[in-house]
Short mmCIF file of C-alpha atoms in Angstrom, two decimals:
data_model
loop_
_atom_site.label_atom_id
_atom_site.label_comp_id
_atom_site.label_asym_id
_atom_site.label_seq_id
_atom_site.Cartn_x
_atom_site.Cartn_y
_atom_site.Cartn_z
CA ALA A 1 2.89 9.36 -16.29
CA GLN A 2 1.14 9.70 -13.00
CA SER A 3 2.49 11.07 -9.76
CA VAL A 4 1.53 11.94 -6.22
CA ALA A 5 3.04 14.61 -4.03
CA GLN A 6 2.72 14.80 -0.29
CA PRO A 7 4.46 18.10 0.37
CA GLU A 8 4.89 17.64 4.12
CA ASP A 9 7.13 14.92 5.51
CA GLN A 10 5.82 15.62 9.00
CA VAL A 11 2.62 17.09 10.42
CA ASN A 12 2.32 17.86 14.12
CA VAL A 13 -1.01 18.65 15.74
CA ALA A 14 -2.36 18.82 19.28
CA GLU A 15 -4.97 16.32 20.38
CA GLY A 16 -8.46 17.68 19.82
CA ASN A 17 -7.39 20.04 17.05
CA PRO A 18 -8.32 19.53 13.41
CA LEU A 19 -5.75 17.88 11.20
CA THR A 20 -5.00 18.08 7.49
CA VAL A 21 -2.58 15.92 5.53
CA LYS A 22 -2.02 17.25 2.03
CA CYS A 23 -1.90 15.38 -1.26
CA THR A 24 -1.74 16.57 -4.85
CA TYR A 25 -1.70 14.36 -7.90
CA SER A 26 -1.02 14.32 -11.60
CA VAL A 27 -2.67 11.87 -14.03
CA SER A 28 -3.98 11.76 -17.55
CA GLY A 29 -7.70 11.25 -17.39
CA ASN A 30 -9.86 10.73 -14.33
CA PRO A 31 -8.08 9.78 -11.12
CA TYR A 32 -8.90 7.18 -8.53
CA LEU A 33 -7.54 8.47 -5.24
CA PHE A 34 -6.82 6.61 -2.02
CA TRP A 35 -5.57 7.23 1.49
CA TYR A 36 -3.85 4.49 3.45
CA VAL A 37 -2.46 4.59 6.99
CA GLN A 38 0.47 2.58 8.32
CA TYR A 39 1.03 2.11 12.02
CA PRO A 40 4.52 1.11 13.21
CA ASN A 41 5.53 -2.41 12.21
CA ARG A 42 2.25 -2.97 10.39
CA GLY A 43 1.00 -3.13 6.83
CA LEU A 44 -0.96 -0.38 5.12
CA GLN A 45 -4.60 -0.01 6.09
CA PHE A 46 -7.20 1.42 3.70
CA LEU A 47 -8.90 4.60 4.95
CA LEU A 48 -10.96 5.92 2.05
CA LYS A 49 -11.08 6.39 -1.70
CA TYR A 50 -12.52 8.65 -4.35
CA ILE A 51 -13.76 7.06 -7.55
CA THR A 52 -16.49 9.38 -8.78
CA GLY A 53 -19.45 11.36 -7.49
CA ASP A 54 -19.49 13.42 -4.29
CA ASN A 55 -16.25 15.32 -3.84
CA LEU A 56 -16.31 14.81 -0.07
CA VAL A 57 -15.45 11.25 0.83
CA LYS A 58 -15.93 9.89 4.33
CA GLY A 59 -13.82 7.02 5.55
CA SER A 60 -12.79 5.02 8.57
CA TYR A 61 -12.07 6.42 12.05
CA GLY A 62 -13.68 9.81 11.36
CA PHE A 63 -11.38 10.70 8.47
CA GLU A 64 -12.60 12.42 5.34
CA ALA A 65 -11.01 13.77 2.19
CA GLU A 66 -12.08 16.31 -0.37
CA PHE A 67 -11.44 15.83 -4.07
CA ASN A 68 -10.65 19.12 -5.77
CA LYS A 69 -10.28 18.67 -9.50
CA SER A 70 -9.19 22.23 -10.29
CA GLN A 71 -6.41 22.09 -7.70
CA THR A 72 -5.68 18.40 -8.36
CA SER A 73 -5.75 17.80 -4.63
CA PHE A 74 -7.13 15.19 -2.27
CA HIS A 75 -6.34 16.38 1.25
CA LEU A 76 -7.09 14.14 4.22
CA LYS A 77 -8.88 15.76 7.15
CA LYS A 78 -10.22 14.99 10.57
CA PRO A 79 -12.12 17.48 12.77
CA SER A 80 -10.57 16.36 16.06
CA ALA A 81 -7.26 14.50 16.18
CA LEU A 82 -6.51 11.64 18.57
CA VAL A 83 -3.12 10.56 19.86
CA SER A 84 -3.90 7.17 18.33
CA ASP A 85 -4.04 8.80 14.88
CA SER A 86 -0.26 9.15 15.01
CA ALA A 87 1.03 7.10 12.07
CA LEU A 88 2.43 7.28 8.54
CA TYR A 89 -0.12 8.30 5.92
CA PHE A 90 0.13 7.51 2.21
CA CYS A 91 -1.88 9.04 -0.60
CA ALA A 92 -2.14 6.96 -3.79
CA VAL A 93 -3.52 7.46 -7.28
CA SER A 94 -4.44 5.14 -10.11
CA SER A 95 -6.28 5.72 -13.36
CA LEU A 96 -7.78 4.01 -16.36
CA THR A 97 -5.46 5.68 -18.83
CA THR A 98 -2.09 5.70 -17.12
CA ASN A 99 0.36 3.18 -15.72
CA ALA A 100 -1.74 0.12 -16.61
CA GLY A 101 -4.02 0.70 -13.64
CA LYS A 102 -1.23 0.35 -11.10
CA SER A 103 -1.28 2.58 -8.05
CA THR A 104 1.36 5.23 -7.49
CA PHE A 105 2.01 6.09 -3.85
CA GLY A 106 3.20 9.38 -2.42
CA ASP A 107 6.27 9.46 -0.21
CA GLY A 108 4.17 9.52 2.94
CA THR A 109 3.49 12.00 5.73
CA THR A 110 4.20 11.21 9.35
CA LEU A 111 1.42 12.53 11.54
CA THR A 112 2.20 13.10 15.20
CA VAL A 113 -0.64 14.01 17.54
CA LYS A 114 0.54 15.29 20.91
CA PRO A 115 -1.56 15.06 24.07
CA ASP B 1 -13.21 -10.60 7.11
CA THR B 2 -10.74 -8.18 5.55
CA GLU B 3 -7.62 -9.92 6.78
CA VAL B 4 -4.53 -10.77 4.83
CA THR B 5 -2.09 -12.93 6.76
CA GLN B 6 1.63 -13.26 6.17
CA THR B 7 4.20 -15.68 7.53
CA PRO B 8 6.77 -15.47 8.93
CA LYS B 9 6.66 -12.11 10.68
CA HIS B 10 10.43 -11.90 10.76
CA LEU B 11 13.09 -13.67 8.72
CA VAL B 12 16.87 -13.56 8.88
CA MET B 13 18.73 -15.27 6.07
CA GLY B 14 22.20 -15.52 4.68
CA MET B 15 23.03 -14.70 1.10
CA THR B 16 23.22 -18.38 0.14
CA ASN B 17 19.96 -19.44 1.78
CA LYS B 18 16.66 -20.30 0.15
CA LYS B 19 13.52 -19.22 1.96
CA SER B 20 9.89 -18.52 1.18
CA LEU B 21 7.39 -15.91 2.28
CA LYS B 22 3.73 -16.87 2.45
CA CYS B 23 0.55 -14.85 2.13
CA GLU B 24 -3.07 -15.91 2.48
CA GLN B 25 -6.44 -14.20 2.10
CA HIS B 26 -9.97 -15.55 2.43
CA MET B 27 -11.89 -12.59 1.06
CA GLY B 28 -12.50 -14.21 -2.30
CA HIS B 29 -10.19 -11.70 -3.95
CA ARG B 30 -8.81 -12.65 -7.35
CA ALA B 31 -5.79 -10.32 -7.39
CA MET B 32 -2.76 -10.52 -5.15
CA TYR B 33 0.33 -8.35 -4.94
CA TRP B 34 3.86 -8.34 -3.55
CA TYR B 35 5.42 -5.06 -2.45
CA LYS B 36 8.82 -4.18 -1.01
CA GLN B 37 8.98 -1.36 1.50
CA LYS B 38 12.04 0.31 2.97
CA ALA B 39 11.72 2.18 6.27
CA LYS B 40 9.54 5.29 6.07
CA LYS B 41 9.26 4.94 2.27
CA PRO B 42 6.27 4.11 0.10
CA PRO B 43 5.74 0.50 -0.92
CA GLU B 44 7.27 -0.49 -4.26
CA LEU B 45 5.25 -2.85 -6.41
CA MET B 46 7.03 -6.08 -7.33
CA PHE B 47 4.43 -8.48 -8.75
CA VAL B 48 0.71 -8.67 -9.45
CA TYR B 49 -1.23 -11.90 -9.89
CA SER B 50 -4.69 -11.82 -11.39
CA TYR B 51 -6.77 -14.99 -11.43
CA GLU B 52 -3.66 -16.95 -10.44
CA LYS B 53 -1.68 -15.72 -13.42
CA LEU B 54 1.24 -13.33 -13.28
CA SER B 55 0.03 -10.04 -14.72
CA ILE B 56 2.80 -7.67 -13.74
CA ASN B 57 6.48 -8.14 -12.97
CA GLU B 58 8.11 -4.79 -12.25
CA SER B 59 11.49 -5.94 -13.57
CA VAL B 60 12.26 -7.67 -10.30
CA PRO B 61 15.56 -9.61 -10.12
CA SER B 62 15.22 -13.34 -10.64
CA ARG B 63 16.40 -14.03 -7.09
CA PHE B 64 12.77 -13.24 -6.21
CA SER B 65 10.37 -15.84 -7.59
CA PRO B 66 6.62 -15.50 -7.02
CA GLU B 67 4.13 -18.32 -7.04
CA CYS B 68 0.35 -18.35 -6.79
CA PRO B 69 -0.77 -21.94 -6.05
CA ASN B 70 -4.42 -20.92 -5.84
CA SER B 71 -6.55 -17.82 -5.55
CA SER B 72 -6.08 -17.61 -1.77
CA LEU B 73 -2.34 -18.17 -1.54
CA LEU B 74 0.68 -16.26 -2.70
CA ASN B 75 4.30 -17.21 -2.11
CA LEU B 76 7.54 -15.38 -2.69
CA HIS B 77 10.57 -17.63 -3.03
CA LEU B 78 13.89 -16.07 -2.12
CA HIS B 79 17.32 -17.27 -3.23
CA ALA B 80 20.77 -15.72 -3.15
CA LEU B 81 19.54 -12.40 -1.82
CA GLN B 82 21.73 -9.39 -1.20
CA PRO B 83 21.90 -7.26 1.96
CA GLU B 84 20.16 -4.44 0.10
CA ASP B 85 17.12 -6.71 -0.24
CA SER B 86 16.51 -6.30 3.50
CA ALA B 87 13.10 -4.66 3.81
CA LEU B 88 9.49 -5.17 4.83
CA TYR B 89 7.73 -7.35 2.27
CA LEU B 90 4.04 -6.66 2.03
CA CYS B 91 1.38 -8.79 0.47
CA ALA B 92 -1.91 -7.25 -0.63
CA SER B 93 -5.09 -8.40 -2.30
CA SER B 94 -7.94 -6.74 -4.15
CA GLN B 95 -11.21 -7.92 -5.56
CA ASP B 96 -9.65 -8.05 -8.98
CA PHE B 97 -7.04 -6.30 -11.12
CA SER B 98 -8.55 -4.98 -14.29
CA GLY B 99 -5.65 -2.81 -15.37
CA GLN B 100 -8.05 0.12 -15.24
CA GLY B 101 -7.30 1.35 -11.75
CA GLY B 102 -9.60 1.93 -8.82
CA GLU B 103 -9.06 -1.30 -6.89
CA THR B 104 -8.86 -1.03 -3.12
CA GLN B 105 -5.94 -3.05 -1.82
CA TYR B 106 -5.94 -4.83 1.53
CA PHE B 107 -2.50 -5.31 2.99
CA GLY B 108 -1.05 -7.91 5.27
CA PRO B 109 1.20 -6.98 8.21
CA GLY B 110 4.33 -7.83 6.26
CA THR B 111 7.41 -9.96 6.71
CA ARG B 112 10.46 -8.10 7.94
CA LEU B 113 13.43 -9.59 6.11
CA LEU B 114 17.05 -9.17 7.09
CA VAL B 115 19.72 -10.49 4.73
CA LEU B 116 23.14 -10.94 6.27
#
């Protein structure tokens, strides 16, 4: 089985401060890890993914995530948060060896950036 | 162009109605997906089409009937739905679906369905 945990339902941060949205995963074999963002009344939008190689992945809108195999984590980060970053963030995992390649999504973390 | 379009944006239907949701992509993707999403919850996979053939059906009730007329179009036919089927229905596409993981999915804006 594969699973994703986003331990925080809600993250609040002041504009201009760094933000972190946490994600841990469990798979058999090597993981493929994704972050998606969902703005209100919209579909999910791809931010970044880790397949292999460099553990630090850079994505859209200044976001980045670090793959940590020993801690089975893939936390999303941004050095300076914007009010417009406020949205629902989903971490997802898929793998070659588990779940027929289908993605498993975490429960989501609502990020609120206050001016 | 990384756009997936869905129509209609909103749909209200009674439990005896028949309606269809439509999805279209012009990215040349060969895999298309239907998801159901309840408010503030993760999307739940319903169906996956790969090269216009149904690859995955996540034990979805038969009142939901998918159709993939060609590689750019995906429909979801709805009949005799229940109030608990009210949700946001998301379509997505990816370059392909190998069953090996790793595909980036591109989502449409969704159809918000209300069943009365």
